[in-house]
Amino acid sequence: SQSQQRHTKWSSSRPIEDTVERTTASTRRSFFSNVIATTATAAAAVLTANDSMNIAPALATDDAAVISSKYCAYGEGDGCEDLAEGNPLILELQRKSAANKEAIQQDARNAFYMKNYPDWFASVGKTMVKKPDGTFIVVNDEELAQLKANNKIGLEYAKTMGGKFTDVTQKPIMVLKEKI
């Protein structure tokens, strides 16, 4: 009697689980079918609208200039005056940015080098070392050990925000203390 009850419980609960699994799979299938059908319908509507409204030739005319903007980077370019809108603070910041353009670009280049190259060079037994003039050299492990033994290598920590803060996203840079 007890085994019959257990068997009845098991057999009666299993069809419910099967039904739930089939329903879930069916729901997923119908969801993705609906997404695909909706996407196809929307794409067809857009293509039909483009053809009927003849949009492509309109973009090829002078009206396209409306969506372009004037260039302004490092405080230089045709769009800087427009962007400043006569604001003296913005004009001053643009002037400072133009004056610091080379330093900003060099910092960005150094950050790129130090984030992307040291690990690759380490995999082939080499190390990047920054020279006093800001350029980099690559030395092998023996040369690096000799430079360290002669106390010609120091560490430099990358700065950000105009040198105000240490950039902790970068590893320290090995720097030659003097020319080789």
CSV table of C-alpha atoms in Angstrom, one decimal:
chain,number,residue,atom,x,y,z
A,1,SER,CA,0.0,0.0,0.0
A,2,GLN,CA,2.8,2.4,0.9
A,3,SER,CA,4.8,1.5,-2.2
A,4,GLN,CA,1.7,2.0,-4.2
A,5,GLN,CA,1.3,5.5,-2.7
A,6,ARG,CA,4.9,6.4,-3.4
A,7,HIS,CA,4.6,5.1,-7.0
A,8,THR,CA,1.4,7.1,-7.4
A,9,LYS,CA,3.0,10.3,-6.1
A,10,TRP,CA,6.0,9.8,-8.4
A,11,SER,CA,4.0,9.0,-11.4
A,12,SER,CA,1.5,11.8,-10.8
A,13,SER,CA,4.2,14.5,-10.2
A,14,ARG,CA,6.3,13.5,-13.3
A,15,PRO,CA,3.7,14.5,-15.9
A,16,ILE,CA,3.5,18.0,-14.3
A,17,GLU,CA,7.3,18.4,-14.5
A,18,ASP,CA,7.2,17.2,-18.1
A,19,THR,CA,4.4,19.7,-18.9
A,20,VAL,CA,6.4,22.6,-17.3
A,21,GLU,CA,9.5,21.7,-19.3
A,22,ARG,CA,7.5,21.5,-22.5
A,23,THR,CA,5.8,24.8,-21.7
A,24,THR,CA,9.1,26.5,-20.9
A,25,ALA,CA,10.7,25.3,-24.2
A,26,SER,CA,7.6,26.2,-26.1
A,27,THR,CA,7.6,29.7,-24.5
A,28,ARG,CA,11.2,30.2,-25.4
A,29,ARG,CA,10.7,29.0,-29.0
A,30,SER,CA,7.6,31.3,-29.4
A,31,PHE,CA,9.5,34.3,-27.9
A,32,PHE,CA,12.4,34.0,-30.3
A,33,SER,CA,10.0,33.3,-33.2
A,34,ASN,CA,8.2,36.6,-32.3
A,35,VAL,CA,11.5,38.5,-32.1
A,36,ILE,CA,12.6,37.3,-35.5
A,37,ALA,CA,9.2,38.0,-37.1
A,38,THR,CA,9.1,41.5,-35.6
A,39,THR,CA,12.7,42.3,-36.7
A,40,ALA,CA,12.0,41.1,-40.2
A,41,THR,CA,8.8,43.1,-40.4
A,42,ALA,CA,10.5,46.3,-39.1
A,43,ALA,CA,13.4,45.8,-41.6
A,44,ALA,CA,11.0,45.4,-44.5
A,45,ALA,CA,9.1,48.6,-43.4
A,46,VAL,CA,12.3,50.6,-43.2
A,47,LEU,CA,13.4,49.4,-46.6
A,48,THR,CA,10.0,50.2,-48.1
A,49,ALA,CA,10.0,53.6,-46.5
A,50,ASN,CA,13.5,54.4,-47.9
A,51,ASP,CA,12.4,53.4,-51.4
A,52,SER,CA,9.1,55.3,-51.3
A,53,MET,CA,10.5,58.4,-49.7
A,54,ASN,CA,13.7,58.3,-51.8
A,55,ILE,CA,15.8,59.2,-48.7
A,56,ALA,CA,19.3,58.2,-50.1
A,57,PRO,CA,19.5,61.0,-52.8
A,58,ALA,CA,18.4,63.6,-50.2
A,59,LEU,CA,21.4,62.8,-48.0
A,60,ALA,CA,23.7,63.2,-51.0
A,61,THR,CA,22.8,66.9,-51.4
A,62,ASP,CA,24.1,69.9,-49.5
A,63,ASP,CA,21.5,69.3,-46.7
A,64,ALA,CA,24.0,66.8,-45.2
A,65,ALA,CA,26.1,69.7,-43.9
A,66,VAL,CA,23.5,70.2,-41.2
A,67,ILE,CA,24.6,67.0,-39.4
A,68,SER,CA,28.3,67.8,-39.6
A,69,SER,CA,30.1,69.9,-37.0
A,70,LYS,CA,33.2,71.9,-36.9
A,71,TYR,CA,36.4,70.4,-35.5
A,72,CYS,CA,37.9,71.5,-32.1
A,73,ALA,CA,40.6,69.5,-30.3
A,74,TYR,CA,43.3,70.6,-27.9
A,75,GLY,CA,41.8,74.1,-28.2
A,76,GLU,CA,42.5,74.2,-31.9
A,77,GLY,CA,40.2,74.1,-34.9
A,78,ASP,CA,37.3,75.9,-36.6
A,79,GLY,CA,34.7,74.9,-34.0
A,80,CYS,CA,36.5,76.1,-30.9
A,81,GLU,CA,35.1,79.6,-31.0
A,82,ASP,CA,31.6,78.3,-31.6
A,83,LEU,CA,31.9,75.8,-28.7
A,84,ALA,CA,33.1,78.5,-26.3
A,85,GLU,CA,30.2,80.8,-27.1
A,86,GLY,CA,32.2,83.7,-25.9
A,87,ASN,CA,32.7,82.3,-22.4
A,88,PRO,CA,36.0,83.6,-21.1
A,89,LEU,CA,36.6,80.5,-18.9
A,90,ILE,CA,36.1,78.1,-21.9
A,91,LEU,CA,38.4,80.3,-24.1
A,92,GLU,CA,41.1,80.2,-21.4
A,93,LEU,CA,40.8,76.4,-21.1
A,94,GLN,CA,41.1,76.1,-24.8
A,95,ARG,CA,44.2,78.3,-24.9
A,96,LYS,CA,45.8,76.2,-22.1
A,97,SER,CA,44.9,73.0,-23.9
A,98,ALA,CA,46.5,74.3,-27.1
A,99,ALA,CA,49.7,75.3,-25.1
A,100,ASN,CA,49.9,71.8,-23.5
A,101,LYS,CA,49.0,69.8,-26.7
A,102,GLU,CA,52.4,68.2,-27.0
A,103,ALA,CA,52.6,67.2,-23.4
A,104,ILE,CA,49.1,65.8,-23.4
A,105,GLN,CA,49.8,63.7,-26.6
A,106,GLN,CA,53.1,62.5,-25.1
A,107,ASP,CA,51.3,61.4,-21.9
A,108,ALA,CA,48.6,59.6,-23.9
A,109,ARG,CA,51.3,57.9,-26.0
A,110,ASN,CA,53.3,56.8,-22.9
A,111,ALA,CA,50.1,55.5,-21.2
A,112,PHE,CA,49.3,53.5,-24.4
A,113,TYR,CA,52.9,52.1,-24.5
A,114,MET,CA,53.0,51.1,-20.8
A,115,LYS,CA,49.5,49.5,-20.8
A,116,ASN,CA,50.1,47.5,-24.0
A,117,TYR,CA,53.7,46.6,-24.5
A,118,PRO,CA,55.5,45.6,-21.3
A,119,ASP,CA,53.8,42.3,-20.9
A,120,TRP,CA,54.5,41.3,-24.5
A,121,PHE,CA,58.2,42.3,-24.2
A,122,ALA,CA,58.4,40.4,-20.9
A,123,SER,CA,57.2,37.2,-22.6
A,124,VAL,CA,60.3,37.4,-24.9
A,125,GLY,CA,62.8,38.2,-22.1
A,126,LYS,CA,62.9,42.0,-22.7
A,127,THR,CA,61.9,45.0,-20.7
A,128,MET,CA,60.9,48.5,-21.8
A,129,VAL,CA,62.9,51.3,-20.1
A,130,LYS,CA,62.2,55.0,-20.5
A,131,LYS,CA,65.1,57.2,-21.4
A,132,PRO,CA,65.6,60.7,-19.9
A,133,ASP,CA,64.4,62.3,-23.2
A,134,GLY,CA,61.1,60.5,-22.9
A,135,THR,CA,61.7,57.8,-25.6
A,136,PHE,CA,61.8,54.1,-24.8
A,137,ILE,CA,64.5,51.4,-25.3
A,138,VAL,CA,64.1,47.7,-24.9
A,139,VAL,CA,66.8,45.8,-22.9
A,140,ASN,CA,67.2,42.1,-22.3
A,141,ASP,CA,67.3,40.6,-18.8
A,142,GLU,CA,71.1,40.7,-18.5
A,143,GLU,CA,71.3,44.3,-19.5
A,144,LEU,CA,68.5,45.2,-17.1
A,145,ALA,CA,70.3,43.4,-14.2
A,146,GLN,CA,73.5,45.3,-15.0
A,147,LEU,CA,71.7,48.6,-15.1
A,148,LYS,CA,70.1,47.9,-11.8
A,149,ALA,CA,73.4,46.8,-10.3
A,150,ASN,CA,75.0,50.1,-11.4
A,151,ASN,CA,72.0,52.0,-9.9
A,152,LYS,CA,71.1,53.5,-13.3
A,153,ILE,CA,67.4,52.5,-13.1
A,154,GLY,CA,64.7,54.3,-11.2
A,155,LEU,CA,60.9,54.0,-11.1
A,156,GLU,CA,58.5,56.6,-12.3
A,157,TYR,CA,54.8,56.5,-11.5
A,158,ALA,CA,52.4,57.7,-14.2
A,159,LYS,CA,50.5,60.8,-13.4
A,160,THR,CA,47.1,61.9,-14.5
A,161,MET,CA,45.0,65.1,-14.4
A,162,GLY,CA,48.0,67.3,-15.4
A,163,GLY,CA,50.3,65.6,-13.0
A,164,LYS,CA,48.1,66.0,-9.9
A,165,PHE,CA,47.3,62.4,-9.3
A,166,THR,CA,49.1,59.1,-9.6
A,167,ASP,CA,47.5,56.9,-12.2
A,168,VAL,CA,47.0,53.6,-10.4
A,169,THR,CA,45.8,51.9,-13.6
A,170,GLN,CA,49.3,51.8,-14.9
A,171,LYS,CA,52.4,49.9,-13.7
A,172,PRO,CA,55.4,51.9,-12.6
A,173,ILE,CA,57.8,52.8,-15.4
A,174,MET,CA,61.5,51.9,-15.3
A,175,VAL,CA,63.5,55.0,-16.1
A,176,LEU,CA,67.2,55.5,-16.8
A,177,LYS,CA,68.6,58.0,-14.4
A,178,GLU,CA,71.3,59.1,-16.9
A,179,LYS,CA,72.2,58.5,-20.5
A,180,ILE,CA,73.9,55.2,-21.3
